[in-house]
PDB file of C-alpha atoms and ligand atoms in Angstrom:
ATOM      1  CA  MET A   1      77.165  72.632 119.349  1.00  0.00           C
ATOM      2  CA  THR A   2      76.210  72.831 115.660  1.00  0.00           C
ATOM      3  CA  THR A   3      78.381  72.088 112.762  1.00  0.00           C
ATOM      4  CA  ARG A   4      78.280  74.719 109.740  1.00  0.00           C
ATOM      5  CA  ILE A   5      77.542  72.986 106.607  1.00  0.00           C
ATOM      6  CA  PRO A   6      78.994  75.134 103.597  1.00  0.00           C
ATOM      7  CA  PHE A   7      76.108  76.125 101.114  1.00  0.00           C
ATOM      8  CA  ASP A   8      75.629  74.015  98.296  1.00  0.00           C
ATOM      9  CA  LEU A   9      77.114  75.046  94.876  1.00  0.00           C
ATOM     10  CA  ARG A  10      73.951  76.311  93.611  1.00  0.00           C
ATOM     11  CA  TRP A  11      74.784  79.417  95.505  1.00  0.00           C
ATOM     12  CA  PHE A  12      77.333  81.875  94.140  1.00  0.00           C
ATOM     13  CA  ALA A  13      78.706  84.894  96.069  1.00  0.00           C
ATOM     14  CA  HIS A  14      78.648  87.564  93.715  1.00  0.00           C
ATOM     15  CA  ARG A  15      82.248  89.210  92.946  1.00  0.00           C
ATOM     16  CA  GLY A  16      83.365  87.364  95.773  1.00  0.00           C
ATOM     17  CA  GLY A  17      81.712  88.627  98.686  1.00  0.00           C
ATOM     18  CA  GLY A  18      78.419  90.194  97.573  1.00  0.00           C
ATOM     19  CA  ASP A  19      77.836  93.699  99.356  1.00  0.00           C
ATOM     20  CA  ALA A  20      79.774  92.263 102.607  1.00  0.00           C
ATOM     21  CA  ALA A  21      83.243  93.054 101.242  1.00  0.00           C
ATOM     22  CA  PRO A  22      84.459  95.403  98.252  1.00  0.00           C
ATOM     23  CA  GLU A  23      83.695  93.396  94.905  1.00  0.00           C
ATOM     24  CA  ASN A  24      86.570  91.468  93.335  1.00  0.00           C
ATOM     25  CA  THR A  25      88.922  91.853  95.816  1.00  0.00           C
ATOM     26  CA  LEU A  26      90.646  88.842  97.875  1.00  0.00           C
ATOM     27  CA  ALA A  27      89.023  89.997 100.739  1.00  0.00           C
ATOM     28  CA  ALA A  28      85.841  89.561  99.291  1.00  0.00           C
ATOM     29  CA  PHE A  29      86.501  85.894  98.607  1.00  0.00           C
ATOM     30  CA  GLU A  30      87.306  85.533 102.342  1.00  0.00           C
ATOM     31  CA  VAL A  31      84.589  86.985 103.510  1.00  0.00           C
ATOM     32  CA  GLY A  32      82.421  85.160 101.477  1.00  0.00           C
ATOM     33  CA  PHE A  33      84.315  81.910 102.540  1.00  0.00           C
ATOM     34  CA  LYS A  34      83.865  82.714 106.257  1.00  0.00           C
ATOM     35  CA  ALA A  35      80.142  82.832 105.292  1.00  0.00           C
ATOM     36  CA  GLY A  36      79.981  79.482 104.059  1.00  0.00           C
ATOM     37  CA  PHE A  37      79.906  80.447 100.122  1.00  0.00           C
ATOM     38  CA  ARG A  38      81.840  77.620  98.207  1.00  0.00           C
ATOM     39  CA  ALA A  39      80.998  79.036  95.010  1.00  0.00           C
ATOM     40  CA  PHE A  40      82.342  82.357  93.760  1.00  0.00           C
ATOM     41  CA  GLU A  41      81.615  84.615  90.881  1.00  0.00           C
ATOM     42  CA  CYS A  42      83.957  87.313  89.725  1.00  0.00           C
ATOM     43  CA  ASP A  43      84.916  89.715  86.677  1.00  0.00           C
ATOM     44  CA  VAL A  44      88.159  89.488  84.918  1.00  0.00           C
ATOM     45  CA  LYS A  45      89.527  91.490  82.545  1.00  0.00           C
ATOM     46  CA  LEU A  46      92.818  92.357  80.978  1.00  0.00           C
ATOM     47  CA  SER A  47      95.565  94.676  82.129  1.00  0.00           C
ATOM     48  CA  ALA A  48      97.843  96.961  79.572  1.00  0.00           C
ATOM     49  CA  ASP A  49     100.361  94.330  80.255  1.00  0.00           C
ATOM     50  CA  GLY A  50      98.650  91.181  79.788  1.00  0.00           C
ATOM     51  CA  VAL A  51      97.711  90.463  83.731  1.00  0.00           C
ATOM     52  CA  LEU A  52      94.419  89.042  84.029  1.00  0.00           C
ATOM     53  CA  TRP A  53      92.699  91.001  87.145  1.00  0.00           C
ATOM     54  CA  LEU A  54      89.597  91.263  88.605  1.00  0.00           C
ATOM     55  CA  LEU A  55      87.069  94.372  87.995  1.00  0.00           C
ATOM     56  CA  HIS A  56      83.647  95.100  86.984  1.00  0.00           C
ATOM     57  CA  ASP A  57      83.328  98.367  85.346  1.00  0.00           C
ATOM     58  CA  ASP A  58      85.280  99.727  82.508  1.00  0.00           C
ATOM     59  CA  THR A  59      86.480 102.488  84.575  1.00  0.00           C
ATOM     60  CA  LEU A  60      88.591 102.587  88.154  1.00  0.00           C
ATOM     61  CA  ASP A  61      86.140 105.526  88.971  1.00  0.00           C
ATOM     62  CA  ARG A  62      83.156 103.568  91.360  1.00  0.00           C
ATOM     63  CA  THR A  63      85.249 100.961  93.250  1.00  0.00           C
ATOM     64  CA  THR A  64      88.766 102.345  93.441  1.00  0.00           C
ATOM     65  CA  ASP A  65      90.770 105.708  94.602  1.00  0.00           C
ATOM     66  CA  ALA A  66      92.148 105.759  90.835  1.00  0.00           C
ATOM     67  CA  ARG A  67      89.906 107.585  87.775  1.00  0.00           C
ATOM     68  CA  GLY A  68      89.597 107.227  84.059  1.00  0.00           C
ATOM     69  CA  PRO A  69      89.161 103.966  82.038  1.00  0.00           C
ATOM     70  CA  ALA A  70      90.961 100.797  83.282  1.00  0.00           C
ATOM     71  CA  ALA A  71      92.584  99.479  79.710  1.00  0.00           C
ATOM     72  CA  PRO A  72      95.242 101.439  79.973  1.00  0.00           C
ATOM     73  CA  TRP A  73      96.872 100.404  83.429  1.00  0.00           C
ATOM     74  CA  ARG A  74      99.610  98.096  84.045  1.00  0.00           C
ATOM     75  CA  TRP A  75      99.580  95.554  86.742  1.00  0.00           C
ATOM     76  CA  GLU A  76     102.499  96.935  88.588  1.00  0.00           C
ATOM     77  CA  ASN A  77     100.383 100.102  88.939  1.00  0.00           C
ATOM     78  CA  LEU A  78      96.889  98.487  89.382  1.00  0.00           C
ATOM     79  CA  GLN A  79      98.462  96.611  92.486  1.00  0.00           C
ATOM     80  CA  LEU A  80      98.913  99.957  94.383  1.00  0.00           C
ATOM     81  CA  VAL A  81      95.448 101.291  94.097  1.00  0.00           C
ATOM     82  CA  ASP A  82      93.037 101.195  97.001  1.00  0.00           C
ATOM     83  CA  ALA A  83      90.240  99.203  95.572  1.00  0.00           C
ATOM     84  CA  GLY A  84      88.576  98.635  99.509  1.00  0.00           C
ATOM     85  CA  SER A  85      87.931 102.296 100.931  1.00  0.00           C
ATOM     86  CA  TRP A  86      85.064 103.076  98.777  1.00  0.00           C
ATOM     87  CA  HIS A  87      83.265  99.980 100.451  1.00  0.00           C
ATOM     88  CA  SER A  88      84.272 100.743 104.064  1.00  0.00           C
ATOM     89  CA  ALA A  89      87.221 102.277 106.177  1.00  0.00           C
ATOM     90  CA  THR A  90      87.582  98.068 107.336  1.00  0.00           C
ATOM     91  CA  PHE A  91      88.809  97.734 103.826  1.00  0.00           C
ATOM     92  CA  LYS A  92      91.256 100.783 103.669  1.00  0.00           C
ATOM     93  CA  GLY A  93      94.048  99.871 101.123  1.00  0.00           C
ATOM     94  CA  GLU A  94      92.634  96.560  99.944  1.00  0.00           C
ATOM     95  CA  PRO A  95      94.448  95.737  96.172  1.00  0.00           C
ATOM     96  CA  PRO A  96      92.377  94.621  93.301  1.00  0.00           C
ATOM     97  CA  ALA A  97      93.091  90.918  92.916  1.00  0.00           C
ATOM     98  CA  SER A  98      94.729  89.092  89.712  1.00  0.00           C
ATOM     99  CA  LEU A  99      92.920  86.055  88.825  1.00  0.00           C
ATOM    100  CA  ASP A 100      96.249  84.252  89.768  1.00  0.00           C
ATOM    101  CA  GLN A 101      95.393  85.087  93.146  1.00  0.00           C
ATOM    102  CA  VAL A 102      92.005  83.957  93.108  1.00  0.00           C
ATOM    103  CA  LEU A 103      93.189  80.944  91.586  1.00  0.00           C
ATOM    104  CA  ASP A 104      95.186  80.273  94.378  1.00  0.00           C
ATOM    105  CA  PHE A 105      92.491  80.992  96.514  1.00  0.00           C
ATOM    106  CA  ALA A 106      90.177  78.273  94.618  1.00  0.00           C
ATOM    107  CA  ALA A 107      92.806  75.672  95.074  1.00  0.00           C
ATOM    108  CA  ARG A 108      93.721  76.313  98.695  1.00  0.00           C
ATOM    109  CA  HIS A 109      90.159  76.034  99.745  1.00  0.00           C
ATOM    110  CA  ALA A 110      88.713  73.685  96.930  1.00  0.00           C
ATOM    111  CA  VAL A 111      86.223  76.295  96.031  1.00  0.00           C
ATOM    112  CA  TRP A 112      84.224  76.521  92.532  1.00  0.00           C
ATOM    113  CA  LEU A 113      85.066  79.662  90.405  1.00  0.00           C
ATOM    114  CA  ASN A 114      82.687  81.415  87.783  1.00  0.00           C
ATOM    115  CA  LEU A 115      85.068  83.684  85.918  1.00  0.00           C
ATOM    116  CA  GLU A 116      83.155  85.936  83.992  1.00  0.00           C
ATOM    117  CA  ILE A 117      84.910  87.217  81.394  1.00  0.00           C
ATOM    118  CA  LYS A 118      84.164  91.006  81.133  1.00  0.00           C
ATOM    119  CA  PRO A 119      86.634  92.583  78.503  1.00  0.00           C
ATOM    120  CA  ASN A 120      87.889  96.276  78.290  1.00  0.00           C
ATOM    121  CA  PRO A 121      86.193  97.894  75.441  1.00  0.00           C
ATOM    122  CA  GLY A 122      87.296  96.105  72.109  1.00  0.00           C
ATOM    123  CA  GLN A 123      89.627  93.638  73.792  1.00  0.00           C
ATOM    124  CA  ASP A 124      86.787  90.658  73.753  1.00  0.00           C
ATOM    125  CA  ALA A 125      88.541  88.281  71.962  1.00  0.00           C
ATOM    126  CA  GLN A 126      91.796  88.796  73.251  1.00  0.00           C
ATOM    127  CA  THR A 127      90.557  88.433  76.875  1.00  0.00           C
ATOM    128  CA  GLY A 128      88.270  85.710  76.257  1.00  0.00           C
ATOM    129  CA  GLU A 129      91.552  83.700  74.818  1.00  0.00           C
ATOM    130  CA  ALA A 130      93.590  84.561  77.637  1.00  0.00           C
ATOM    131  CA  VAL A 131      91.245  83.187  80.032  1.00  0.00           C
ATOM    132  CA  ALA A 132      90.858  80.254  78.498  1.00  0.00           C
ATOM    133  CA  ARG A 133      94.329  80.029  78.351  1.00  0.00           C
ATOM    134  CA  ARG A 134      95.146  80.644  81.995  1.00  0.00           C
ATOM    135  CA  VAL A 135      92.415  78.126  83.112  1.00  0.00           C
ATOM    136  CA  VAL A 136      93.662  75.251  81.187  1.00  0.00           C
ATOM    137  CA  GLN A 137      97.290  75.821  82.248  1.00  0.00           C
ATOM    138  CA  TRP A 138      95.966  76.287  86.100  1.00  0.00           C
ATOM    139  CA  LEU A 139      94.000  72.830  85.788  1.00  0.00           C
ATOM    140  CA  ALA A 140      97.233  71.325  84.579  1.00  0.00           C
ATOM    141  CA  ASP A 141      98.861  71.849  87.804  1.00  0.00           C
ATOM    142  CA  GLN A 142      95.636  71.315  89.545  1.00  0.00           C
ATOM    143  CA  PRO A 143      94.049  68.344  88.180  1.00  0.00           C
ATOM    144  CA  SER A 144      91.756  67.786  91.189  1.00  0.00           C
ATOM    145  CA  ALA A 145      90.250  71.242  91.313  1.00  0.00           C
ATOM    146  CA  GLN A 146      87.108  71.912  90.106  1.00  0.00           C
ATOM    147  CA  ARG A 147      86.880  73.258  86.585  1.00  0.00           C
ATOM    148  CA  PRO A 148      85.870  76.690  86.674  1.00  0.00           C
ATOM    149  CA  LEU A 149      83.191  77.917  84.866  1.00  0.00           C
ATOM    150  CA  LEU A 150      83.744  80.377  82.407  1.00  0.00           C
ATOM    151  CA  SER A 151      80.768  82.990  81.343  1.00  0.00           C
ATOM    152  CA  SER A 152      80.563  86.039  79.008  1.00  0.00           C
ATOM    153  CA  PHE A 153      77.976  88.558  77.846  1.00  0.00           C
ATOM    154  CA  SER A 154      80.379  88.769  75.252  1.00  0.00           C
ATOM    155  CA  LEU A 155      79.780  86.096  72.393  1.00  0.00           C
ATOM    156  CA  ALA A 156      82.967  87.124  70.732  1.00  0.00           C
ATOM    157  CA  ALA A 157      85.075  86.662  74.367  1.00  0.00           C
ATOM    158  CA  LEU A 158      83.099  83.036  74.454  1.00  0.00           C
ATOM    159  CA  GLN A 159      83.671  81.637  71.017  1.00  0.00           C
ATOM    160  CA  ALA A 160      87.715  82.855  71.636  1.00  0.00           C
ATOM    161  CA  ALA A 161      87.532  80.841  74.669  1.00  0.00           C
ATOM    162  CA  ARG A 162      85.990  77.974  72.868  1.00  0.00           C
ATOM    163  CA  ALA A 163      88.456  78.083  70.233  1.00  0.00           C
ATOM    164  CA  VAL A 164      91.387  77.694  72.841  1.00  0.00           C
ATOM    165  CA  LEU A 165      89.736  75.210  74.719  1.00  0.00           C
ATOM    166  CA  ASP A 166      88.920  73.470  71.482  1.00  0.00           C
ATOM    167  CA  ALA A 167      92.606  73.552  70.286  1.00  0.00           C
ATOM    168  CA  LEU A 168      93.917  72.332  73.587  1.00  0.00           C
ATOM    169  CA  GLN A 169      91.125  69.686  74.078  1.00  0.00           C
ATOM    170  CA  ALA A 170      90.453  70.977  77.366  1.00  0.00           C
ATOM    171  CA  ASP A 171      87.078  70.586  78.835  1.00  0.00           C
ATOM    172  CA  VAL A 172      86.004  73.473  81.047  1.00  0.00           C
ATOM    173  CA  PRO A 173      82.496  74.679  80.923  1.00  0.00           C
ATOM    174  CA  LEU A 174      81.133  78.048  79.443  1.00  0.00           C
ATOM    175  CA  ALA A 175      77.862  79.488  80.091  1.00  0.00           C
ATOM    176  CA  TYR A 176      76.547  82.718  77.961  1.00  0.00           C
ATOM    177  CA  LEU A 177      75.105  85.594  79.905  1.00  0.00           C
ATOM    178  CA  VAL A 178      72.062  87.097  78.417  1.00  0.00           C
ATOM    179  CA  GLU A 179      70.223  90.134  80.014  1.00  0.00           C
ATOM    180  CA  THR A 180      67.017  88.984  78.401  1.00  0.00           C
ATOM    181  CA  TYR A 181      66.210  85.506  77.548  1.00  0.00           C
ATOM    182  CA  ASP A 182      65.012  84.422  74.296  1.00  0.00           C
ATOM    183  CA  ALA A 183      65.204  81.121  72.239  1.00  0.00           C
ATOM    184  CA  ALA A 184      67.417  82.623  70.197  1.00  0.00           C
ATOM    185  CA  ALA A 185      69.766  83.253  73.323  1.00  0.00           C
ATOM    186  CA  LEU A 186      69.459  79.693  74.097  1.00  0.00           C
ATOM    187  CA  GLU A 187      70.249  78.259  70.621  1.00  0.00           C
ATOM    188  CA  GLN A 188      73.271  80.272  70.642  1.00  0.00           C
ATOM    189  CA  ALA A 189      74.424  78.904  73.968  1.00  0.00           C
ATOM    190  CA  VAL A 190      74.122  75.428  72.778  1.00  0.00           C
ATOM    191  CA  ALA A 191      75.725  76.178  69.121  1.00  0.00           C
ATOM    192  CA  LEU A 192      78.709  77.459  71.487  1.00  0.00           C
ATOM    193  CA  GLY A 193      78.406  74.106  73.508  1.00  0.00           C
ATOM    194  CA  ALA A 194      77.985  75.686  76.458  1.00  0.00           C
ATOM    195  CA  GLU A 195      77.126  74.136  79.725  1.00  0.00           C
ATOM    196  CA  GLY A 196      74.649  76.732  80.948  1.00  0.00           C
ATOM    197  CA  LEU A 197      72.752  79.776  80.214  1.00  0.00           C
ATOM    198  CA  HIS A 198      73.008  82.979  82.764  1.00  0.00           C
ATOM    199  CA  THR A 199      70.624  85.400  82.942  1.00  0.00           C
ATOM    200  CA  ASP A 200      68.672  88.230  84.723  1.00  0.00           C
ATOM    201  CA  TRP A 201      66.324  86.555  87.381  1.00  0.00           C
ATOM    202  CA  GLN A 202      63.436  88.729  86.451  1.00  0.00           C
ATOM    203  CA  GLN A 203      63.621  86.315  82.971  1.00  0.00           C
ATOM    204  CA  VAL A 204      63.083  83.278  84.884  1.00  0.00           C
ATOM    205  CA  THR A 205      59.705  81.315  84.459  1.00  0.00           C
ATOM    206  CA  PRO A 206      59.162  77.318  84.895  1.00  0.00           C
ATOM    207  CA  ALA A 207      58.662  77.635  81.088  1.00  0.00           C
ATOM    208  CA  VAL A 208      62.257  79.077  80.816  1.00  0.00           C
ATOM    209  CA  VAL A 209      63.641  76.429  82.955  1.00  0.00           C
ATOM    210  CA  ALA A 210      62.165  73.858  81.166  1.00  0.00           C
ATOM    211  CA  ALA A 211      62.864  75.039  77.893  1.00  0.00           C
ATOM    212  CA  VAL A 212      66.746  75.442  79.007  1.00  0.00           C
ATOM    213  CA  HIS A 213      66.881  71.797  80.638  1.00  0.00           C
ATOM    214  CA  ALA A 214      64.868  70.664  77.323  1.00  0.00           C
ATOM    215  CA  ARG A 215      68.209  71.761  75.514  1.00  0.00           C
ATOM    216  CA  GLY A 216      70.448  70.003  78.201  1.00  0.00           C
ATOM    217  CA  LEU A 217      71.889  73.111  79.806  1.00  0.00           C
ATOM    218  CA  LYS A 218      71.831  74.700  83.176  1.00  0.00           C
ATOM    219  CA  LEU A 219      69.948  77.862  83.938  1.00  0.00           C
ATOM    220  CA  ARG A 220      71.473  80.233  86.767  1.00  0.00           C
ATOM    221  CA  ALA A 221      70.537  83.893  87.382  1.00  0.00           C
ATOM    222  CA  TYR A 222      71.841  86.871  89.064  1.00  0.00           C
ATOM    223  CA  THR A 223      71.451  88.929  91.158  1.00  0.00           C
ATOM    224  CA  VAL A 224      69.015  87.556  93.643  1.00  0.00           C
ATOM    225  CA  ASN A 225      68.815  89.100  96.687  1.00  0.00           C
ATOM    226  CA  ASP A 226      65.182  88.452  98.324  1.00  0.00           C
ATOM    227  CA  ALA A 227      64.736  85.176  99.872  1.00  0.00           C
ATOM    228  CA  ASN A 228      61.604  84.802  98.556  1.00  0.00           C
ATOM    229  CA  GLN A 229      62.713  85.449  95.399  1.00  0.00           C
ATOM    230  CA  ALA A 230      65.672  82.860  95.685  1.00  0.00           C
ATOM    231  CA  ARG A 231      63.126  80.273  97.253  1.00  0.00           C
ATOM    232  CA  ALA A 232      60.735  80.575  94.608  1.00  0.00           C
ATOM    233  CA  LEU A 233      63.082  80.422  91.901  1.00  0.00           C
ATOM    234  CA  LEU A 234      64.986  77.240  93.198  1.00  0.00           C
ATOM    235  CA  ALA A 235      61.590  75.514  93.500  1.00  0.00           C
ATOM    236  CA  ASP A 236      60.974  76.129  89.706  1.00  0.00           C
ATOM    237  CA  GLY A 237      64.151  74.111  89.123  1.00  0.00           C
ATOM    238  CA  LEU A 238      66.812  77.170  88.777  1.00  0.00           C
ATOM    239  CA  ASP A 239      70.394  75.265  89.061  1.00  0.00           C
ATOM    240  CA  GLY A 240      72.241  78.071  90.478  1.00  0.00           C
ATOM    241  CA  LEU A 241      71.885  81.681  91.623  1.00  0.00           C
ATOM    242  CA  PHE A 242      73.888  84.724  92.066  1.00  0.00           C
ATOM    243  CA  THR A 243      73.907  86.773  95.530  1.00  0.00           C
ATOM    244  CA  ASP A 244      75.072  90.075  97.010  1.00  0.00           C
ATOM    245  CA  ARG A 245      73.306  88.920 100.426  1.00  0.00           C
ATOM    246  CA  LEU A 246      75.842  86.446 101.985  1.00  0.00           C
ATOM    247  CA  ASP A 247      72.724  85.640 104.875  1.00  0.00           C
ATOM    248  CA  LEU A 248      70.552  84.691 102.164  1.00  0.00           C
ATOM    249  CA  PRO A 249      71.241  80.805 102.081  1.00  0.00           C
ATOM    250  CA  SER A 250      70.593  80.549 105.724  1.00  0.00           C
ATOM    251  CA  ARG A 251      67.307  82.489 105.331  1.00  0.00           C
ATOM    252  CA  LEU A 252      65.977  80.085 103.227  1.00  0.00           C
TER     253      LEU A 252
HETATM  254  O1  LIG B   1      77.844  86.546  86.232  1.00  0.00           O
HETATM  255  C1  LIG B   1      76.745  87.112  86.693  1.00  0.00           C
HETATM  256  C2  LIG B   1      76.466  88.690  87.023  1.00  0.00           C
HETATM  257  O2  LIG B   1      77.755  88.986  87.462  1.00  0.00           O
HETATM  258  C3  LIG B   1      76.340  89.509  85.803  1.00  0.00           C
HETATM  259  O3  LIG B   1      76.294  90.776  85.946  1.00  0.00           O
HETATM  260  O4  LIG B   1      77.138  93.083  85.989  1.00  0.00           O
HETATM  261  O5  LIG B   1      76.865  91.764  87.934  1.00  0.00           O
HETATM  262  O6  LIG B   1      78.815  91.261  85.917  1.00  0.00           O
HETATM  263  P1  LIG B   1      77.386  92.007  86.705  1.00  0.00           P
HETATM  264 MG1  LIG B   2      79.805  89.698  87.206  1.00  0.00          MG
END
């Protein structure tokens, strides 16, 4: 009998469970965990009444049975939407996840979280601030937990998170997300005191890996769904990757 060894922390299940479960739901995290993942990426935004919860898009249209912009929804109503049926009948009725539910999951299973701050339009700073505050509070209750990695495409969100972390003297890693890599993005990440830079896998070359490492940062890439690409990127020295394919790590 072979013992299943959990995947190393270079592998992040994208949006909780990749394409195997409805993104950004608790069911997705459970599926990702069962598949062997011990690092998880998800997208975090604010409800109208200030609850942090998981959704990728600005609207509810694609991944729930509700319609329209997400920003006006209160959490008590968001909990009632079906965020599972769009994926498959197996997940019918699965509600969206709150950040607190995901933090509970991380504490229970001792896994690592990458919380991508995905603000509703115009809520960049307040969302960055809220995520940083909640994570610092959680870490105070869970001193042995792996510190979540906070990332965002929004510099304003990251700067607001940084201000909170500095004010609270909290050591929580940040990563700047960019669709296109260039030297300016790298310097921006350095100026932010970020732990890493996250970018599209197609931006990654050995020279880019070397440049990022030379500035003391980690480089991670989204969304890698092909085994050959993953193998090549890791051989180039990439520090982490986000995948929708839960079978990919075992194929390398
Ligand atoms: O955080 C990595 C990746 O999730 C960024 O792109 O659009 O899937 O959130 P997106
Ligand atoms: Mg994301």
